Coordinates of C-alpha atoms and ligand atoms in Angstrom, one line a residue:
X1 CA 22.9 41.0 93.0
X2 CA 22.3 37.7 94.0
X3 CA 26.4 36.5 94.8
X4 CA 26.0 39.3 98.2
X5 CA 23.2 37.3 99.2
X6 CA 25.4 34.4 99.8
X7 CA 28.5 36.3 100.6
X8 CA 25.3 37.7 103.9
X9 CA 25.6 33.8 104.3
X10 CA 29.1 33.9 105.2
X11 CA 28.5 36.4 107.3
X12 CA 30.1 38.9 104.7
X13 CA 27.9 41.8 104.5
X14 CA 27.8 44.2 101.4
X15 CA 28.6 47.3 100.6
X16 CA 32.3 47.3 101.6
X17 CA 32.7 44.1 99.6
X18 CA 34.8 44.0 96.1
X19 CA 34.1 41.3 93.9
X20 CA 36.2 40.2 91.0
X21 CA 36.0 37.0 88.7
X22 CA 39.5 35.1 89.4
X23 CA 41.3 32.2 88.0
X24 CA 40.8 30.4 84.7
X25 CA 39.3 27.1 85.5
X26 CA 36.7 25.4 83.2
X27 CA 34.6 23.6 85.3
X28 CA 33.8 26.0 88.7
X29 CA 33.0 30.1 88.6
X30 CA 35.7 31.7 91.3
X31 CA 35.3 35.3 92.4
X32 CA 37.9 37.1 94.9
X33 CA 36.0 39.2 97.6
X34 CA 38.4 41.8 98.9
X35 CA 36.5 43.6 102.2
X36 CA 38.0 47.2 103.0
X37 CA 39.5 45.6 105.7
X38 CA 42.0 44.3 104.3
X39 CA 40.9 41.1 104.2
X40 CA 40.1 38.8 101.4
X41 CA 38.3 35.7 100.7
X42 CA 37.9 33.5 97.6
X43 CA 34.4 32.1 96.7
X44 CA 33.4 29.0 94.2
X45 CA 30.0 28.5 92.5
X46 CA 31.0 24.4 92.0
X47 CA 29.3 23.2 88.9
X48 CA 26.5 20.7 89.8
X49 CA 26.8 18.9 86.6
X50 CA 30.1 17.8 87.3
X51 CA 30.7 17.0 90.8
X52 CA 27.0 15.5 91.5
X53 CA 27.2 15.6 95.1
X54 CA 29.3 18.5 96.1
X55 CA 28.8 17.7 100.1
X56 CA 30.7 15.3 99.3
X57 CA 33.8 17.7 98.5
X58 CA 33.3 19.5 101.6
X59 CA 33.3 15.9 103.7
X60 CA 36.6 15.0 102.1
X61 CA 37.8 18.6 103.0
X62 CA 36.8 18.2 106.7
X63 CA 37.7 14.7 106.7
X64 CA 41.5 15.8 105.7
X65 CA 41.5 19.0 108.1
X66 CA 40.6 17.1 111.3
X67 CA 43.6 14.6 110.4
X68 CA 45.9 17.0 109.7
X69 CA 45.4 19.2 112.4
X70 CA 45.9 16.2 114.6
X71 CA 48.8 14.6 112.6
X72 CA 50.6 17.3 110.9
X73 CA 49.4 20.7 112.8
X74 CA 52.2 22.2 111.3
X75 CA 50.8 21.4 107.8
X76 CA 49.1 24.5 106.2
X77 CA 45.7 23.9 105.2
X78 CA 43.2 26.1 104.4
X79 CA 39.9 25.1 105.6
X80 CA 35.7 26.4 104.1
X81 CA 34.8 29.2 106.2
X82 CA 31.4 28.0 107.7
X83 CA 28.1 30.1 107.4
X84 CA 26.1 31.8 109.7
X85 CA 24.0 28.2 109.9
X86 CA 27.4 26.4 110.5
X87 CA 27.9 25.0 107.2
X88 CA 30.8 25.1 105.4
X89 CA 28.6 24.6 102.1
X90 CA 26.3 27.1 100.5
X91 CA 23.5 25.9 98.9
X92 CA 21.0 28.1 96.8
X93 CA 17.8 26.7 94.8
X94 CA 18.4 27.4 91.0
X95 CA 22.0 28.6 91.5
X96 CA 23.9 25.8 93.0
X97 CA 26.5 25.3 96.4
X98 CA 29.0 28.1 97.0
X99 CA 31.6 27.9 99.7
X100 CA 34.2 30.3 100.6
X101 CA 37.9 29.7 101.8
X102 CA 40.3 32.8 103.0
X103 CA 42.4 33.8 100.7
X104 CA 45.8 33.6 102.4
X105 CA 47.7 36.3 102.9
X106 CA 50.9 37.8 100.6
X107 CA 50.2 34.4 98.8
X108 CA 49.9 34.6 95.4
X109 CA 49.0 31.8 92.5
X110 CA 51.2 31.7 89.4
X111 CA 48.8 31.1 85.6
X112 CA 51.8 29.9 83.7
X113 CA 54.9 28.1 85.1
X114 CA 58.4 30.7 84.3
X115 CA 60.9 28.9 85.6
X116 CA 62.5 25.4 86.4
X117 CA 62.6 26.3 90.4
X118 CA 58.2 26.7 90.2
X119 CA 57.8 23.8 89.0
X120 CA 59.9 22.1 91.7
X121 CA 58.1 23.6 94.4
X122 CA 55.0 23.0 93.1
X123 CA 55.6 19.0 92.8
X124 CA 57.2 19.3 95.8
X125 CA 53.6 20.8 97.4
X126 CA 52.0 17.7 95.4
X127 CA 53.9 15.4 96.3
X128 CA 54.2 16.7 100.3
X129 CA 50.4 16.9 100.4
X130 CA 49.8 13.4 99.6
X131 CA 52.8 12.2 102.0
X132 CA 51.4 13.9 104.9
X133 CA 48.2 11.9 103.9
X134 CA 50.1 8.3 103.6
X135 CA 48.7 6.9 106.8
X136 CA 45.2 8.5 106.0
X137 CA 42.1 5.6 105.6
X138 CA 42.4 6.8 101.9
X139 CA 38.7 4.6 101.8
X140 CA 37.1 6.8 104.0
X141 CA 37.4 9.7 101.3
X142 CA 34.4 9.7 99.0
X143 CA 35.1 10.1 95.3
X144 CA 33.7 13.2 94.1
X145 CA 34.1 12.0 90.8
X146 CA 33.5 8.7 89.8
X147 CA 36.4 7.0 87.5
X148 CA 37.3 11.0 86.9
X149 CA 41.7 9.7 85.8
X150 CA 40.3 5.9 85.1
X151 CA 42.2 5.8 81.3
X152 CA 40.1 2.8 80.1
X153 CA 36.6 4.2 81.3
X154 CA 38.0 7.5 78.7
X155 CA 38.8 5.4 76.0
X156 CA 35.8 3.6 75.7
X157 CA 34.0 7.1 76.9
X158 CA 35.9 8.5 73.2
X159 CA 34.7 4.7 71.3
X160 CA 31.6 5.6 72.2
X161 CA 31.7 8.9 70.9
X162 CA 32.7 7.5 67.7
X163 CA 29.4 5.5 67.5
X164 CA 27.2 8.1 68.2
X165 CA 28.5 11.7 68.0
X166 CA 28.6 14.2 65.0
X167 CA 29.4 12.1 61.7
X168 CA 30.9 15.5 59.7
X169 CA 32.9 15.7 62.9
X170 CA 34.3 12.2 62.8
X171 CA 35.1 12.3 59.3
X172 CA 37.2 15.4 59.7
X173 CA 38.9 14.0 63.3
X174 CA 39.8 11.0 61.0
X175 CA 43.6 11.0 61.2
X176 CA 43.9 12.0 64.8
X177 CA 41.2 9.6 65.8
X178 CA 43.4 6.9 64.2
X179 CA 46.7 8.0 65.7
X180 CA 44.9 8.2 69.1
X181 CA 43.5 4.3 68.8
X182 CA 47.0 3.3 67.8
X183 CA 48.2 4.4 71.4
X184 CA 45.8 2.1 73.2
X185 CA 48.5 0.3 74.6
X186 CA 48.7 3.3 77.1
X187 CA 45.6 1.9 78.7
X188 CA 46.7 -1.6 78.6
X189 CA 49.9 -0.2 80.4
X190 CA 47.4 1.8 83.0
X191 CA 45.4 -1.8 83.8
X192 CA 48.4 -3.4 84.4
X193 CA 49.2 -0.6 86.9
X194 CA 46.1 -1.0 88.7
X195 CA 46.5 -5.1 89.0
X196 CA 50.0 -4.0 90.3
X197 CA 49.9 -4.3 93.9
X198 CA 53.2 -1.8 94.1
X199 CA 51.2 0.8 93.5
X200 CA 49.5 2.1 96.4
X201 CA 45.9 3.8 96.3
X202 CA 46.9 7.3 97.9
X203 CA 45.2 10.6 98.5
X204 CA 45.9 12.6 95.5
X205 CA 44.7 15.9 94.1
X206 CA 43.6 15.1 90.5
X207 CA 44.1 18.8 89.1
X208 CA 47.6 19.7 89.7
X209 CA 48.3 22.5 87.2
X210 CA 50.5 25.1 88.6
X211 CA 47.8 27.7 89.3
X212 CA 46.5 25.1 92.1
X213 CA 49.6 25.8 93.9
X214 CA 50.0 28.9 96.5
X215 CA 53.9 30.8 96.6
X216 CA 55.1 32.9 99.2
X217 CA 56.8 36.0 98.2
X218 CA 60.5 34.2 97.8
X219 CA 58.5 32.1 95.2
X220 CA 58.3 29.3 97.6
X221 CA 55.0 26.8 97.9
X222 CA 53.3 27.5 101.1
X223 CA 50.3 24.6 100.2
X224 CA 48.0 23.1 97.6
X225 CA 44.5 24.7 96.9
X226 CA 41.4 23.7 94.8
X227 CA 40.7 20.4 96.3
X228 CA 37.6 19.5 94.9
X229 CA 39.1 16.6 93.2
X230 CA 40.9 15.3 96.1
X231 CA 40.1 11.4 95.9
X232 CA 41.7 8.2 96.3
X233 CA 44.2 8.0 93.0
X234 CA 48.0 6.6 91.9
X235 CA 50.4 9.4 92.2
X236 CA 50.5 9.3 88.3
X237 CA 47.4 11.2 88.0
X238 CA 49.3 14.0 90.0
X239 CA 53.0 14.0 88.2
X240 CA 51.1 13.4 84.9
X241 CA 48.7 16.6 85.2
X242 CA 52.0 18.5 86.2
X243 CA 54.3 17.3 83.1
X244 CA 50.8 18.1 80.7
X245 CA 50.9 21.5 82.0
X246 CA 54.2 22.2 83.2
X247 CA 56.7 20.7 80.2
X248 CA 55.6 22.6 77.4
X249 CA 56.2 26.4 77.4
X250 CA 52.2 27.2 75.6
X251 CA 49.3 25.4 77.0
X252 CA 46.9 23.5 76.0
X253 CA 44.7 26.6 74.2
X254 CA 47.9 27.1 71.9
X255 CA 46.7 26.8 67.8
X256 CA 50.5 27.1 66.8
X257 CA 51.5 23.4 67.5
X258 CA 55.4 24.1 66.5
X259 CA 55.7 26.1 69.6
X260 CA 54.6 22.9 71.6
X261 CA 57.8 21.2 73.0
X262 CA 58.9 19.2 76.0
X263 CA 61.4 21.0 78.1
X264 CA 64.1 18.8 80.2
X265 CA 64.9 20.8 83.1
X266 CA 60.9 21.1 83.6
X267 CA 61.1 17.3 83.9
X268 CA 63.8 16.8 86.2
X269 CA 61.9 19.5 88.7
X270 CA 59.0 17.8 88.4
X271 CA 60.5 14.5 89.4
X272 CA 63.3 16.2 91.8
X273 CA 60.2 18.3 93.8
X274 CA 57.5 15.2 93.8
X275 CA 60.1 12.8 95.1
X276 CA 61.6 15.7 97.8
X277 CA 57.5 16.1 98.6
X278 CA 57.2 12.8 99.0
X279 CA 60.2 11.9 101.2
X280 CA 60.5 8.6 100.0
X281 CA 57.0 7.1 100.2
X282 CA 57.2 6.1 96.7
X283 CA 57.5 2.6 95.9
X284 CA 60.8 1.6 93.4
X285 CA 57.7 0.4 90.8
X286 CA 56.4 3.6 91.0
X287 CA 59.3 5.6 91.0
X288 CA 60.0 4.0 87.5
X289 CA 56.4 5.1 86.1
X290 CA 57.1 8.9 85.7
X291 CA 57.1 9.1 82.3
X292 CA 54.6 6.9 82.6
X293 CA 52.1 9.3 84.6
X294 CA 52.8 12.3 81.7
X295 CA 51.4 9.4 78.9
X296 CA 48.6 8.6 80.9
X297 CA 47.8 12.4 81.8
X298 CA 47.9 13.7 78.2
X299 CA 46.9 10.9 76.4
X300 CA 43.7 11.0 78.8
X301 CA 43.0 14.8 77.6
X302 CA 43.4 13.8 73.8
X303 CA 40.8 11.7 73.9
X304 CA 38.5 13.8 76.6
X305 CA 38.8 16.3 74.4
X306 CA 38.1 14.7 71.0
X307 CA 35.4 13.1 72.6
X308 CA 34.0 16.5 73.7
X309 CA 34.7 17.9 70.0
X310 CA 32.5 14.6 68.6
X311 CA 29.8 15.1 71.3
X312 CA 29.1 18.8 69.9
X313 CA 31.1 20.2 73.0
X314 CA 28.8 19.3 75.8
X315 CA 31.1 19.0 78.4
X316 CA 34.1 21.8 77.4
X317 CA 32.3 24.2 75.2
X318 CA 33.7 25.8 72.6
X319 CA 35.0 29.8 72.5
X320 CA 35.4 29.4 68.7
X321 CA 34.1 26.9 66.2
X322 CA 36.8 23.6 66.2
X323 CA 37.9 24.7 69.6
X324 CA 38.4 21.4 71.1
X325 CA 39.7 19.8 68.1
X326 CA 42.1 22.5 68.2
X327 CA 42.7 21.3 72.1
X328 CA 42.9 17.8 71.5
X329 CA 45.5 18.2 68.2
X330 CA 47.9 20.5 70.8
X331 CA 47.4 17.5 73.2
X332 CA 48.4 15.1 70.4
X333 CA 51.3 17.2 69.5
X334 CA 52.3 17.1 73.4
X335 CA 52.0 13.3 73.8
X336 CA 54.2 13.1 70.5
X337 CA 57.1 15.2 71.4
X338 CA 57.0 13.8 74.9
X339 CA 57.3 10.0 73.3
X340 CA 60.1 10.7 71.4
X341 CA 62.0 11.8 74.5
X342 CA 61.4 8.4 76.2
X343 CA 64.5 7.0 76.8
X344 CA 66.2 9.6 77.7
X345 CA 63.3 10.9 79.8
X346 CA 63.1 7.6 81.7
X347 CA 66.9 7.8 82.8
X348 CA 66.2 10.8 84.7
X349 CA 63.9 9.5 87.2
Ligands
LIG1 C1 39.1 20.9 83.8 O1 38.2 23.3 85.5 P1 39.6 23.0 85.4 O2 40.3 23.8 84.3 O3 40.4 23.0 86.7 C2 39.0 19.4 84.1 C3 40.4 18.8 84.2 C4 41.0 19.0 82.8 C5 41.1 20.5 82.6 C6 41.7 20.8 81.2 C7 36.5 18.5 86.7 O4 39.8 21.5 84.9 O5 40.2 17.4 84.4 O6 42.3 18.5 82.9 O7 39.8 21.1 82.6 N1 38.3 19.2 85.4 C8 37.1 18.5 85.4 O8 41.8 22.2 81.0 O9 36.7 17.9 84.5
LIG2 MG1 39.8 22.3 89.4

């Protein structure tokens, strides 16, 4: 099979290897590699069509491992383990790049958040990885991609769909695709951020569901994983990812929309562990934008996800026919039990 072909590259030799699809992402394939000596590895096949230059991830990896170790050697970071040619990136002709990272030991990644105290460590992890980086040359990292949180470049991404994507499809969208163009004063609100010079450009992680997270045994974060997406960003992008996944007990795949709802004490964690991660870094404009960052984040998934749904799924795909309408309805349903928890939402943080 050809995945022990570039497991040989890794200098991981068959037939002692066990290999077993892991995680649930929808971009990258994962696989766990468990050798019969106990140890363990975990391997990505990145997809090319997303991240068109996937070098570049492992640049930005290296970039932020030299620094740390030099900064912050205490800070855990796990590094691509490099192939027999000394590269940490695999690349094979018709398949695409690999690369491998250990997978650390009694570590263990958690699919859906169970209690308050997860989601605190986990923003805590989020928020600590992008402290350690404050002092970083955030311009040095090269975005893997290009305007991947930028709200306006989605909205006009999901106008454009509207011009030239699946008529029956539109007609059928209608009343969410209205509701959806009502809230465009979400991206007014996200320029204004951007031409707001109290809101620093930091190192941020861009997919920061709870899965993305490592726990020790004691349920403690030990560091943050999957950092293809690490790029220069506004903390929003991070806090915002966490409340769309975190807040709601059923995810974003849930057809039952009465079981979507926005639960406080998964708020205040989220807050509480970002701003403990962050050991006061944050700036008082920012710290007033929380709520703001969980608008921008779902809001941003609405509309990537009707746009999908109007583009004939190219980007998503679809496991069922209406599947990402379905997706971008529960996101809709999200955004509106989250707005009508504003004000008291926004005293919390
Ligand atoms: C994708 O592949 P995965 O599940 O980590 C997407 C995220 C979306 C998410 C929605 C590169 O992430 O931005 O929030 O799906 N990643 C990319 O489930 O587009
Ligand atoms: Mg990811």
């Amino acid at each position: 099979m050809m995945l022990k072909n570039v497991l040989q590259e890794f200098g991981l030799t068959a037939p002692e290897l066990e290999v077993i699809p892991f995680g649930s992402g929808l971009i990258n394939h994962t696989w766990k590699i468990n050798q019969n000596n106990g140890k363990a590895y975990i391997l990505q096949r990145i997809n090319h069509n997303v991240f068109k230059a996937p070098q570049d991830i492992a640049y930005n990896i290296r970039l932020i491992g030299s620094y740390l170790a030099k900064q912050y050697p205490e800070y855990f970071f796990v590094r691509n383990v490099f192939t027999n040619k000394g590269d940490d990136i695999h690349f094979v002709e018709g398949e695409g790049y690999f690369r491998l990272v250990p997978f650390v030991k009694q570590s263990h990644t958690v699919d859906v958040v169970q209690t308050p105290g997860q989601a605190f460590e986990a923003a805590r992890q989020f928020g600590r990885f992008t402290h350690v980086l404050n002092d970083f040359p955030v311009s040095q990292l090269k975005v893997t991609i290009p305007d991947f949180h930028n709200l306006t470049l989605r909205y006009n991404q999901f106008i454009q769909s509207l011009q030239n994507g699946n008529k029956e499809r539109i007609t059928e969208a209608q009343e969410e695709i209205a509701w959806l163009e009502q809230k465009h004063y979400m991206v007014e609100r996200f320029e204004a951020m951007k031409n707001n010079p109290d809101f620093k450009i930091r190192v941020t992680h861009h997919d920061t569901k709870i899965s993305n997270v490592l726990f020790d045994e004691n349920d403690k974060g030990i560091c943050v994983i999957d950092l293809d997406t690490v790029m220069p960003g506004y903390f929003t992008s991070d806090v915002g990812d966490m409340m769309r996944t975190c807040l709601s007990p059923v995810s974003e795949e849930e057809k039952d929309f009465s079981k979507i709802e926005i639960r406080n004490e998964y708020y205040k964690a989220i807050v509480q562990g970002y701003l403990a991660g962050m050991e006061g870094d944050l700036s008082e404009a920012e710290c007033k934008s929380f709520f703001d960052g969980g608008c921008y984040l779902i809001y941003m998934q609405a509309l990537r996800f009707i746009a999908d749904y109007i583009n004939n799924d190219v980007y998503y795909g679809s496991k069922y026919p209406g599947h990402n309408f379905v997706r971008a309805k529960n996101q809709i349903t999200l955004l509106k039990r989250l707005l009508e928890k504003e004000e008291m939402l926004r005293a919390i943080a």
